[in-house]
Coordinates of N, CA and C in Angstrom, one line a residue:
Chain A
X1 N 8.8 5.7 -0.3 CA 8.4 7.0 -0.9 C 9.5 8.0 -0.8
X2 N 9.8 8.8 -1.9 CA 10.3 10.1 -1.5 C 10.7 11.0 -0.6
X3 N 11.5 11.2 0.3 CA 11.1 12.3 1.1 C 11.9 13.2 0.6
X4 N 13.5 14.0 -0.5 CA 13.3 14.7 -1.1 C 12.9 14.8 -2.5
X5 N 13.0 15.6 -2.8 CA 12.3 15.9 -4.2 C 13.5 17.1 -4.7
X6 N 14.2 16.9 -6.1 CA 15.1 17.9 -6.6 C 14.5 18.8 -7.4
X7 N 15.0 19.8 -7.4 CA 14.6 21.0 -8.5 C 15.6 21.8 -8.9
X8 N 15.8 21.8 -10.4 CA 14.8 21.1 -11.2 C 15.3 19.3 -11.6
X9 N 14.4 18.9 -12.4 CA 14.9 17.8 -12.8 C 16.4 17.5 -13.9
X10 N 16.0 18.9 -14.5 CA 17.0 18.5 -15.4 C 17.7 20.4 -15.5
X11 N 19.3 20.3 -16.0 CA 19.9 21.6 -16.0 C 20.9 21.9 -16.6
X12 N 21.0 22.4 -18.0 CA 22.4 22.6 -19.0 C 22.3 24.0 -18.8
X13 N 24.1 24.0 -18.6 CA 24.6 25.3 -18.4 C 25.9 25.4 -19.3
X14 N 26.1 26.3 -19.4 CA 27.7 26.8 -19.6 C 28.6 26.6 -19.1
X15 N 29.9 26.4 -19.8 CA 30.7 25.7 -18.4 C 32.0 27.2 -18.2
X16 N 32.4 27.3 -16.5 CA 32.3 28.4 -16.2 C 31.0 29.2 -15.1
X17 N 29.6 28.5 -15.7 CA 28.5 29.7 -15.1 C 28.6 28.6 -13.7
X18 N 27.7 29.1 -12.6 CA 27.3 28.4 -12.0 C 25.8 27.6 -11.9
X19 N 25.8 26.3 -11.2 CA 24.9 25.7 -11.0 C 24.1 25.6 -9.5
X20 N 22.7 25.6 -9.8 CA 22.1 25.7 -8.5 C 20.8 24.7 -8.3
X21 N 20.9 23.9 -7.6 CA 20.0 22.7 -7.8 C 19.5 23.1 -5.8
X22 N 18.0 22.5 -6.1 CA 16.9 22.9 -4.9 C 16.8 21.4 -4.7
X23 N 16.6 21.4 -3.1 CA 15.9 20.1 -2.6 C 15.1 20.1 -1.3
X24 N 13.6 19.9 -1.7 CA 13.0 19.7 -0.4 C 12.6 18.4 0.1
X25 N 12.0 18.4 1.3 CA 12.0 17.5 1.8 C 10.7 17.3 3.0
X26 N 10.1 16.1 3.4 CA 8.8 17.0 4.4 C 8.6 16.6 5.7
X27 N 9.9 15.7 6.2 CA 9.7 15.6 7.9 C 10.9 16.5 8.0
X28 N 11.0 16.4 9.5 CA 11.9 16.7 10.2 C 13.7 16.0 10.1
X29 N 14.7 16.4 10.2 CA 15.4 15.1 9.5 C 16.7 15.7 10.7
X30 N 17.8 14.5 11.0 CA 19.1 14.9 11.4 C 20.0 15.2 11.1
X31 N 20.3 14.9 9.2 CA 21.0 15.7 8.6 C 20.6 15.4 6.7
X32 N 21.2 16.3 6.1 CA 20.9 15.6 4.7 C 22.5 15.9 3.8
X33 N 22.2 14.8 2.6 CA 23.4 14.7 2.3 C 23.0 15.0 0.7
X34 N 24.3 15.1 -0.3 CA 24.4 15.2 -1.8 C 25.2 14.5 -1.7
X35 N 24.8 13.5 -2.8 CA 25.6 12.5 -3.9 C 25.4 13.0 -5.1
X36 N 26.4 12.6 -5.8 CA 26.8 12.8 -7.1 C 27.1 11.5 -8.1
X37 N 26.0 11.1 -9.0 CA 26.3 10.0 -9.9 C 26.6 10.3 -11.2
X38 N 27.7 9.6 -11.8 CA 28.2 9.6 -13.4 C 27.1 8.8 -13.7
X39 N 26.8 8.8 -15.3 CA 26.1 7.9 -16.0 C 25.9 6.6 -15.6
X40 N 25.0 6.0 -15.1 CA 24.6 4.2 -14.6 C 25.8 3.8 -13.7
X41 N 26.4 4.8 -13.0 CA 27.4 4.0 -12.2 C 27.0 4.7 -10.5
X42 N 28.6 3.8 -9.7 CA 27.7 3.9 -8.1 C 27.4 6.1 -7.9
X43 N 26.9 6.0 -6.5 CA 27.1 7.6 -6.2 C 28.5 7.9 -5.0
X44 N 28.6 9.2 -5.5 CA 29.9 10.1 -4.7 C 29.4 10.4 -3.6
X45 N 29.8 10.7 -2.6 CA 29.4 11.1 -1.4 C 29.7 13.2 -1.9
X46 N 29.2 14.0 -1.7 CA 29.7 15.4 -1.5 C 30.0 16.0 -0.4
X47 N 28.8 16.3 0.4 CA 28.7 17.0 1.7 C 27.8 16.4 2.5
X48 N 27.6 16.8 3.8 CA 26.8 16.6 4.6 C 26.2 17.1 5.4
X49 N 25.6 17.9 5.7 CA 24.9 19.3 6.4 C 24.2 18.6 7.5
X50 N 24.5 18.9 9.1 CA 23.2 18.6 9.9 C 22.8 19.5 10.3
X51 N 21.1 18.9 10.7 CA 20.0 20.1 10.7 C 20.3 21.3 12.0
X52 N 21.7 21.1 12.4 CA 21.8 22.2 13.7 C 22.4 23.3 12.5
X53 N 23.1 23.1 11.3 CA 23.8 23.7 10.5 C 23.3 25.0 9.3
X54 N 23.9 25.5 9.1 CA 22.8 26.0 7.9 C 23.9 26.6 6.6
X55 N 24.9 26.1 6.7 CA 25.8 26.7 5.4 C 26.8 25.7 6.0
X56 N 27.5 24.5 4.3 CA 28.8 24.5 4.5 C 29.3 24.9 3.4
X57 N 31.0 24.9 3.4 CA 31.7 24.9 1.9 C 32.5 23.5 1.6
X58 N 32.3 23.0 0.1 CA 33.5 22.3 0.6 C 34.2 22.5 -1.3
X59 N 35.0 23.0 -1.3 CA 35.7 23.2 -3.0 C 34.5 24.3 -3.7
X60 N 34.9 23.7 -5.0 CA 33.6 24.2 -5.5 C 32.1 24.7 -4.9
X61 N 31.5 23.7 -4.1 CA 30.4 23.7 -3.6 C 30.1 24.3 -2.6
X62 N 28.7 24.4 -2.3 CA 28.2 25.3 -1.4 C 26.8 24.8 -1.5
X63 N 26.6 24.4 -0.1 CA 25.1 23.5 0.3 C 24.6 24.6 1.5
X64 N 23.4 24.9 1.4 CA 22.9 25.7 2.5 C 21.6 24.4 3.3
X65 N 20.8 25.2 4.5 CA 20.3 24.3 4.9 C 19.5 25.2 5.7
X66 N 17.9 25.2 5.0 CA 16.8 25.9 6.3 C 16.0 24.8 6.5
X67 N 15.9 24.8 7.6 CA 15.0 23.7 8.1 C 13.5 24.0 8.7
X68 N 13.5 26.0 8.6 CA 12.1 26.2 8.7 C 11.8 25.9 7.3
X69 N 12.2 26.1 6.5 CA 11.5 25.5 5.0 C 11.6 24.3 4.2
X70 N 12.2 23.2 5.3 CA 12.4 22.1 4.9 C 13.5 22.1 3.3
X71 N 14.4 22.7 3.5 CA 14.7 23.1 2.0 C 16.2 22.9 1.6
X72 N 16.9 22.5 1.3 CA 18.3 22.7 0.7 C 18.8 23.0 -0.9
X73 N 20.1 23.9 -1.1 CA 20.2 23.9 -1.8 C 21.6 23.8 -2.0
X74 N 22.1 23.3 -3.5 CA 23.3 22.6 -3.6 C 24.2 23.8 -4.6
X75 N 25.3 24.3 -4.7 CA 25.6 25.4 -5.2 C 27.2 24.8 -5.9
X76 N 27.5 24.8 -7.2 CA 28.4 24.2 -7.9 C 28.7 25.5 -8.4
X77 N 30.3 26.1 -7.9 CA 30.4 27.2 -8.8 C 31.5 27.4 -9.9
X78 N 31.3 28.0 -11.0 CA 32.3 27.6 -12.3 C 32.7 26.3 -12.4
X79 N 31.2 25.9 -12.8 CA 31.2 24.4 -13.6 C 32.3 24.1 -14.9
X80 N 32.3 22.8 -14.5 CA 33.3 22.4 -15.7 C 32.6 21.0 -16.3
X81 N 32.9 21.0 -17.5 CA 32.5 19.6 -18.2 C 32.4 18.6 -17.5
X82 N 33.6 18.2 -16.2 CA 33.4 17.2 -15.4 C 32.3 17.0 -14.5
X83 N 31.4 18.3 -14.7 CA 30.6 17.9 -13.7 C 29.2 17.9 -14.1
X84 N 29.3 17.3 -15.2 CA 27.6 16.6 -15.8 C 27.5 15.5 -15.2
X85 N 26.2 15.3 -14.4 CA 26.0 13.8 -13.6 C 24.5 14.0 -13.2
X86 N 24.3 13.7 -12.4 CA 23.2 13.1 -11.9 C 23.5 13.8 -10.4
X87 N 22.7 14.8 -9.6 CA 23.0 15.0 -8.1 C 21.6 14.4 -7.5
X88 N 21.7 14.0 -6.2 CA 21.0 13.8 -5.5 C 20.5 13.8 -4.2
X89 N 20.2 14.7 -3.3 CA 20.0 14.9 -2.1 C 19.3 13.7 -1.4
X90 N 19.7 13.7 -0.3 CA 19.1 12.2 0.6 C 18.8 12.5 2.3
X91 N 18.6 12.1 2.5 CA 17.9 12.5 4.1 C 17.9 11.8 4.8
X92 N 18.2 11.7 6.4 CA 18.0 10.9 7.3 C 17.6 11.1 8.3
X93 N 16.3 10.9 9.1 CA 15.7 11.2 9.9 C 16.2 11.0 11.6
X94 N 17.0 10.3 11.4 CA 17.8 10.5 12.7 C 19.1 9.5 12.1
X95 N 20.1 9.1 13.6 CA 21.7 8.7 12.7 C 21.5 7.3 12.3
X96 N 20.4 6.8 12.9 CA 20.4 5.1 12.6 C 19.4 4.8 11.4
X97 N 18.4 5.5 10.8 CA 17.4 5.6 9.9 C 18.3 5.9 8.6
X98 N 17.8 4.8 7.3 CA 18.0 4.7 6.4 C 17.9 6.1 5.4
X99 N 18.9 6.4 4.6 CA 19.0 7.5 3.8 C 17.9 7.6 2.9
X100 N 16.8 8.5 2.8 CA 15.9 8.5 1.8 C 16.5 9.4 0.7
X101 N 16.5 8.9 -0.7 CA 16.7 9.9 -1.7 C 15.7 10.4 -2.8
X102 N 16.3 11.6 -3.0 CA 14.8 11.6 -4.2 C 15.5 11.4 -5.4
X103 N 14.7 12.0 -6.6 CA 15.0 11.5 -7.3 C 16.0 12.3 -8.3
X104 N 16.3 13.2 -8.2 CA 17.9 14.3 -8.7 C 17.2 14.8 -9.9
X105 N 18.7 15.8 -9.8 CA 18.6 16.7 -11.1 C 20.1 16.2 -11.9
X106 N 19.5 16.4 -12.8 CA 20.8 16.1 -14.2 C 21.2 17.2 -14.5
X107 N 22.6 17.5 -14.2 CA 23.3 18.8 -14.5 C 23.9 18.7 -15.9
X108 N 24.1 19.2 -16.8 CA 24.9 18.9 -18.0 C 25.7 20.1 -18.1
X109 N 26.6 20.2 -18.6 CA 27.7 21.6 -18.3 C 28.1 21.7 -19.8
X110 N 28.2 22.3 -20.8 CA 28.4 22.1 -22.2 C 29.6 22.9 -22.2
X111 N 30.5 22.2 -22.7 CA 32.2 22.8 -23.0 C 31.9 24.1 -24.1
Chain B
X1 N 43.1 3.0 0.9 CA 41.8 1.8 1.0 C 41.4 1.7 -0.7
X2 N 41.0 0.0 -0.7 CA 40.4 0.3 -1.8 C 38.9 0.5 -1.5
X3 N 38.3 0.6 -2.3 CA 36.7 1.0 -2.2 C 35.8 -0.3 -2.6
X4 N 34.4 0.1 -2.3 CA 33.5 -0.7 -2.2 C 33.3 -1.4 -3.7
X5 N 33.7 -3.0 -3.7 CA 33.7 -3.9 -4.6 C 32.2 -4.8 -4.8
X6 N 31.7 -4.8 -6.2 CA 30.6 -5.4 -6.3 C 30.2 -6.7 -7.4
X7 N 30.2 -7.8 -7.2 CA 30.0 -8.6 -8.4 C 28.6 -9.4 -8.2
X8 N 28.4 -10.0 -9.8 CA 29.2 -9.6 -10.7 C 28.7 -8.2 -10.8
X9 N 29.3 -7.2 -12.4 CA 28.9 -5.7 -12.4 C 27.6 -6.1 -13.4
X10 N 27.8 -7.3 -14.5 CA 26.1 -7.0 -15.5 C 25.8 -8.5 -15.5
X11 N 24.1 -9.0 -15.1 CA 24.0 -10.2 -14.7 C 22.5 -10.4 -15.7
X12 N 22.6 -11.5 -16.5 CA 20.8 -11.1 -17.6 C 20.6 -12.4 -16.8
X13 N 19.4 -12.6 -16.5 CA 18.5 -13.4 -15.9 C 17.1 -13.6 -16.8
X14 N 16.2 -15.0 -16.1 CA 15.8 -14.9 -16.7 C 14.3 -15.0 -16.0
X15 N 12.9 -15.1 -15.9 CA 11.9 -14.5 -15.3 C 11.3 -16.0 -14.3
X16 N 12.0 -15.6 -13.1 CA 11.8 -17.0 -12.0 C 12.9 -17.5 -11.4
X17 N 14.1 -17.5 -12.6 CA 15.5 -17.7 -11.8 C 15.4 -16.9 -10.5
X18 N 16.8 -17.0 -10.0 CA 16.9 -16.7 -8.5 C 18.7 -16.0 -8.6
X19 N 19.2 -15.2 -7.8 CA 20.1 -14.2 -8.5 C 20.8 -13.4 -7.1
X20 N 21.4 -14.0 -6.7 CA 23.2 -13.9 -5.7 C 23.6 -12.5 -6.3
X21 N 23.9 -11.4 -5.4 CA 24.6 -10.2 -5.6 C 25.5 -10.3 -4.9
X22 N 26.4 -10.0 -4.7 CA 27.9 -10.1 -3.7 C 28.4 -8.5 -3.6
X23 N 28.7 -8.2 -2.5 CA 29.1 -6.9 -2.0 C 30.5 -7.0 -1.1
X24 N 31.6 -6.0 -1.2 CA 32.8 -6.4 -0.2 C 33.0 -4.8 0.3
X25 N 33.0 -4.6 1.3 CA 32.9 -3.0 1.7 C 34.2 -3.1 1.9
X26 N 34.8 -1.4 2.1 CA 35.6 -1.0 2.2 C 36.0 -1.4 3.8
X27 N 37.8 -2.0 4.0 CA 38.1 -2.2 5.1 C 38.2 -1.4 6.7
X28 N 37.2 -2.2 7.2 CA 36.6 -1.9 8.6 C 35.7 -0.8 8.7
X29 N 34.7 -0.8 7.4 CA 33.2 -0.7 7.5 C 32.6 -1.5 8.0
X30 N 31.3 -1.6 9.5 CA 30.6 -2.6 9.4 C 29.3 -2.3 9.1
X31 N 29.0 -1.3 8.4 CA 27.5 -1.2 7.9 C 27.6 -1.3 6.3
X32 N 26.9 -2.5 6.0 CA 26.4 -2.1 4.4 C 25.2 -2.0 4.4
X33 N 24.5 -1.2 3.1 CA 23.0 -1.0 3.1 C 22.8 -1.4 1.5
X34 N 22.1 -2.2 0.8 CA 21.4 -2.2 -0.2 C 20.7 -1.1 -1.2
X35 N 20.3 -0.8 -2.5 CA 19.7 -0.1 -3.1 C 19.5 -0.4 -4.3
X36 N 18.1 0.0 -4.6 CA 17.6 -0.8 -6.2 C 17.3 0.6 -6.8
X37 N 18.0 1.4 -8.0 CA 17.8 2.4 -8.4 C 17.1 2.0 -10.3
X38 N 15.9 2.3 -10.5 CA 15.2 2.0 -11.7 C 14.9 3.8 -11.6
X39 N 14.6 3.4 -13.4 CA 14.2 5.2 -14.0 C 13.2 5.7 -13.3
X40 N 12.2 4.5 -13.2 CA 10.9 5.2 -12.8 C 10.8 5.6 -11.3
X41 N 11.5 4.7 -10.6 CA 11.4 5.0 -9.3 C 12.3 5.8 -8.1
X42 N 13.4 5.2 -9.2 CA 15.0 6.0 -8.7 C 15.3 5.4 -7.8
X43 N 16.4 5.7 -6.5 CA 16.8 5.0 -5.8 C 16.0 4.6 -4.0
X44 N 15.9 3.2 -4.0 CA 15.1 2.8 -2.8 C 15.9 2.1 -2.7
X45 N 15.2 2.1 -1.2 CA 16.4 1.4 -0.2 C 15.8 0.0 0.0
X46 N 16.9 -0.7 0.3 CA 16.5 -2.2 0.2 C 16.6 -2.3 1.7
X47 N 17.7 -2.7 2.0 CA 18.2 -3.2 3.6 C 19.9 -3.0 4.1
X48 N 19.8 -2.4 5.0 CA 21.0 -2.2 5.9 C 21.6 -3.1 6.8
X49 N 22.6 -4.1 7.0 CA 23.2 -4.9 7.9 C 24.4 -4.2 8.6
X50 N 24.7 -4.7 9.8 CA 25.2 -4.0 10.9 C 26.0 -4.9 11.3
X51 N 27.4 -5.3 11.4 CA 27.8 -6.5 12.7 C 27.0 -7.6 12.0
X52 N 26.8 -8.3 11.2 CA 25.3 -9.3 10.7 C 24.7 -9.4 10.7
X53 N 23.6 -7.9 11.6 CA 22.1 -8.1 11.8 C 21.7 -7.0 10.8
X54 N 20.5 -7.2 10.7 CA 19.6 -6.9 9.6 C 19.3 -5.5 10.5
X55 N 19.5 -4.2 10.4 CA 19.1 -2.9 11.5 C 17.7 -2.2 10.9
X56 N 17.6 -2.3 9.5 CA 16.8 -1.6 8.4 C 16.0 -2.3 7.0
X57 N 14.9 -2.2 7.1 CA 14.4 -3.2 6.1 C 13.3 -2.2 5.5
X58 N 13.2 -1.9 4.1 CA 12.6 -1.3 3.3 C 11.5 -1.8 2.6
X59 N 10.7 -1.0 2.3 CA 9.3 -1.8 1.4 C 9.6 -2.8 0.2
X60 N 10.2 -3.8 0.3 CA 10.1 -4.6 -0.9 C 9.3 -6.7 0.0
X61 N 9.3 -6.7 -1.6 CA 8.7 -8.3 -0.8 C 9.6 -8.9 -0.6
X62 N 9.2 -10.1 0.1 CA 10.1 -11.2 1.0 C 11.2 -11.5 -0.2
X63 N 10.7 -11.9 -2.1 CA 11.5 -12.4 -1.9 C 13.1 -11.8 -2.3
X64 N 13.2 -10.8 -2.2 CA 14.6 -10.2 -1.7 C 14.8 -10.1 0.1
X65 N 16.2 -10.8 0.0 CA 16.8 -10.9 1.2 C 18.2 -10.6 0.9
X66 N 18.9 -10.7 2.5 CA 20.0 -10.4 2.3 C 21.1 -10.9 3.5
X67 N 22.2 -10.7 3.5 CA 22.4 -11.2 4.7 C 24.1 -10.5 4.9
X68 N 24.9 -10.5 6.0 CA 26.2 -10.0 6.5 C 26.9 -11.0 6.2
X69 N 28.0 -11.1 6.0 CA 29.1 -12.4 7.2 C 30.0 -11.7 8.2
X70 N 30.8 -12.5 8.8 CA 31.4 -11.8 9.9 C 32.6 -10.7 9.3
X71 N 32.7 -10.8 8.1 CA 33.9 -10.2 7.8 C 33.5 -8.9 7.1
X72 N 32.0 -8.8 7.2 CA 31.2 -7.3 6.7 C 30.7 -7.6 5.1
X73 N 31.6 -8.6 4.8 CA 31.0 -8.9 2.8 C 29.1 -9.1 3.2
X74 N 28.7 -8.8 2.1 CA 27.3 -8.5 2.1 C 26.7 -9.3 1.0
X75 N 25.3 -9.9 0.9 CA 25.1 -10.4 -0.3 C 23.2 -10.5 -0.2
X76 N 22.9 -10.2 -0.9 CA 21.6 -9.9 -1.5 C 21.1 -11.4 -2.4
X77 N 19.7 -11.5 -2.1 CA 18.9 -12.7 -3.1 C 17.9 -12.6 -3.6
X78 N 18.0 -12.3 -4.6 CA 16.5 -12.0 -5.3 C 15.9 -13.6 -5.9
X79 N 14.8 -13.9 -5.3 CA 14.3 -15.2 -5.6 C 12.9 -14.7 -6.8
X80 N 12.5 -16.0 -7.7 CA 11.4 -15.8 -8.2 C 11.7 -14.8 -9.3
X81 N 12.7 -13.9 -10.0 CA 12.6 -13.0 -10.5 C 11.4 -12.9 -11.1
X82 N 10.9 -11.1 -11.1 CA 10.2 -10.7 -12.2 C 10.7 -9.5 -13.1
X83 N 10.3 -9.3 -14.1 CA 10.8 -8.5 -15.0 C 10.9 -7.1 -14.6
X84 N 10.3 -7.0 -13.2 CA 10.5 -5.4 -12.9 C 11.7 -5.2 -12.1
X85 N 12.0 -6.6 -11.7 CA 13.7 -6.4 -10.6 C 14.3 -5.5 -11.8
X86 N 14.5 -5.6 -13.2 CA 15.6 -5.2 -13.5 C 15.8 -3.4 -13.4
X87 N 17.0 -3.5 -13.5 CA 17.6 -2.5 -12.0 C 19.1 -2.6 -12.0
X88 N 18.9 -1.5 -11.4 CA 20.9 -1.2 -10.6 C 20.7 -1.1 -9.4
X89 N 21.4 -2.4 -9.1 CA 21.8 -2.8 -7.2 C 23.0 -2.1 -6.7
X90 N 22.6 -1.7 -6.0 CA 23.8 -0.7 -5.2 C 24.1 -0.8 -4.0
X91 N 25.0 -1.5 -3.7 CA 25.6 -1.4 -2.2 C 26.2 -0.4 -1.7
X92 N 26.5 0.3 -0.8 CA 27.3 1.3 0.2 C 27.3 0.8 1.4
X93 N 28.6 1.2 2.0 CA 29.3 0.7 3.5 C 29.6 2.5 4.0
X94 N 29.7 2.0 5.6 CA 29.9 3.2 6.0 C 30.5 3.3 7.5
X95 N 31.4 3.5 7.8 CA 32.3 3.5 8.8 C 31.9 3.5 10.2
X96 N 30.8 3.9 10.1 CA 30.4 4.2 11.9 C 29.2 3.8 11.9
X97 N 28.8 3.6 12.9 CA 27.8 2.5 13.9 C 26.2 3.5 13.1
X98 N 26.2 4.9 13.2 CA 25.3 5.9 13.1 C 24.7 6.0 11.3
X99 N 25.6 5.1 11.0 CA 25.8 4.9 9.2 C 25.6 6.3 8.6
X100 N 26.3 7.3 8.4 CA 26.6 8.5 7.6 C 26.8 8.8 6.5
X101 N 27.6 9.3 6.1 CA 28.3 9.2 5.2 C 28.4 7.6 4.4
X102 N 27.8 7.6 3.2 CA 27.9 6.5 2.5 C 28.7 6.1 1.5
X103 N 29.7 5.5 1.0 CA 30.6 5.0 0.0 C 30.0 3.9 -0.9
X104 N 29.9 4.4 -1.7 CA 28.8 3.5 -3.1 C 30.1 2.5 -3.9
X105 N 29.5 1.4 -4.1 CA 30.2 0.2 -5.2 C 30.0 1.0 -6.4
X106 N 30.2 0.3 -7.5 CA 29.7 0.7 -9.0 C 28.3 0.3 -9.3
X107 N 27.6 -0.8 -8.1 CA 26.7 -1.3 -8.8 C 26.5 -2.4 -9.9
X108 N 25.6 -3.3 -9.9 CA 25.3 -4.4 -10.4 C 24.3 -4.2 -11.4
X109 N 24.4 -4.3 -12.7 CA 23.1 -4.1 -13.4 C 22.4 -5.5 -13.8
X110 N 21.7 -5.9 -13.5 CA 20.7 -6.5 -13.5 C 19.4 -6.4 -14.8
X111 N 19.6 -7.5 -15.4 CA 18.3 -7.5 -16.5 C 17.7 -8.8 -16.9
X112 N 16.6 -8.8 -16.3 CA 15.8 -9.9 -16.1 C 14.8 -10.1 -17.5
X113 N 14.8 -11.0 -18.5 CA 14.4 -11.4 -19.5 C 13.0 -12.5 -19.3

């Protein structure tokens, strides 16, 4: 089953604006992660936020992390063409427990 | 390093055959983990090997297995095919014992006839 869920599912933007994709999730977890997939191929690793954390940066991006609200969100700013894919937040309940992922949002970024 | 290699990349099968996935992780990863990513369901987890042992095993039936060898290459068996395996198999390896951070192959697409 699921344990996050993205919001929204799907997201065309301007390229330039920024993009902001939501992910919750409903146990307790030890860290959670974003991947990033091109079209039917493998996923990117992004970031990785643990639940002692609650903001990182890395480039472009910016992932926050409340864990009273079970919640993250993934922050892409001045999108560019390159970055239409597929994101996906994943979760792990502690370091040896398998990554759950949900099921992403499709960013599309229009030149 | 090169990165996580997967063959073959597109395999049509046909409904009962039986279907060998091959995975080669990136060098001196010893965790790979499995994943069957379909529209409807998206990505689930198959199974994680460690050192050769099986650490993590996900909701699917017996007849997917899978197994290590000593050298971390990984390989998956889907026995019996049915028309809903078809799917993208996805391996990732991952550097430390705590498996984190994941490095994804391109994936195997799979379509069972």
């Amino acid at each position: 089953s699921q344990q996050g869920e993205e919001d929204p599912q799907a997201l065309s933007i301007q390229e330039g604006e920024n993009a902001t994709m939501n992910c919750s999730y409903k146990t307790s977890i030890n860290n959670l992660q974003w991947y990033r997939q091109n079209s039917g191929r493998g996923l990117v690793h992004l970031i990785l936020i643990r639940s002692n954390e609650r903001e990182k940066h890395s480039g472009r991006l910016r992932v926050t992390l409340d864990t009273s609200k079970k919640s993250s969100s993934l922050l892409i700013t001045a999108s560019r063409a390159a970055d239409t894919a597929s994101y996906f937040c994943a979760t792990a309940v502690s370091g040896n427990t398998p990554l759950v992922f949900g099921k992403g949002t499709r960013l599309s970024v229009i030149a | 390093k090169a990165g996580v290699t997967q063959t073959p990349r597109y395999l049509i099968k046909t409904r009962g055959q039986q279907v060998t996935l091959s995975c080669s992780p990136i060098s001196g990863h010893r965790s790979v983990s499995w994943y069957q990513q379909t529209p409807g369901q998206g990505l689930q987890f198959l199974f994680e090997y460690f050192s050769e042992t099986q650490r993590n095993k996900g909701n699917f039936p017996g007849r997917f297995s899978g197994r290590q060898f000593s050298n971390s290459r990984s390989e998956m068996n889907v026995s019996t095919l049915e028309l809903g395996d078809s799917a993208l198999y996805l391996c990732a390896s991952s550097p430390d014992r705590e498996g984190l951070e994941q490095y994804f192959g391109p994936g195997t697409r799979l379509t069972v006839t």
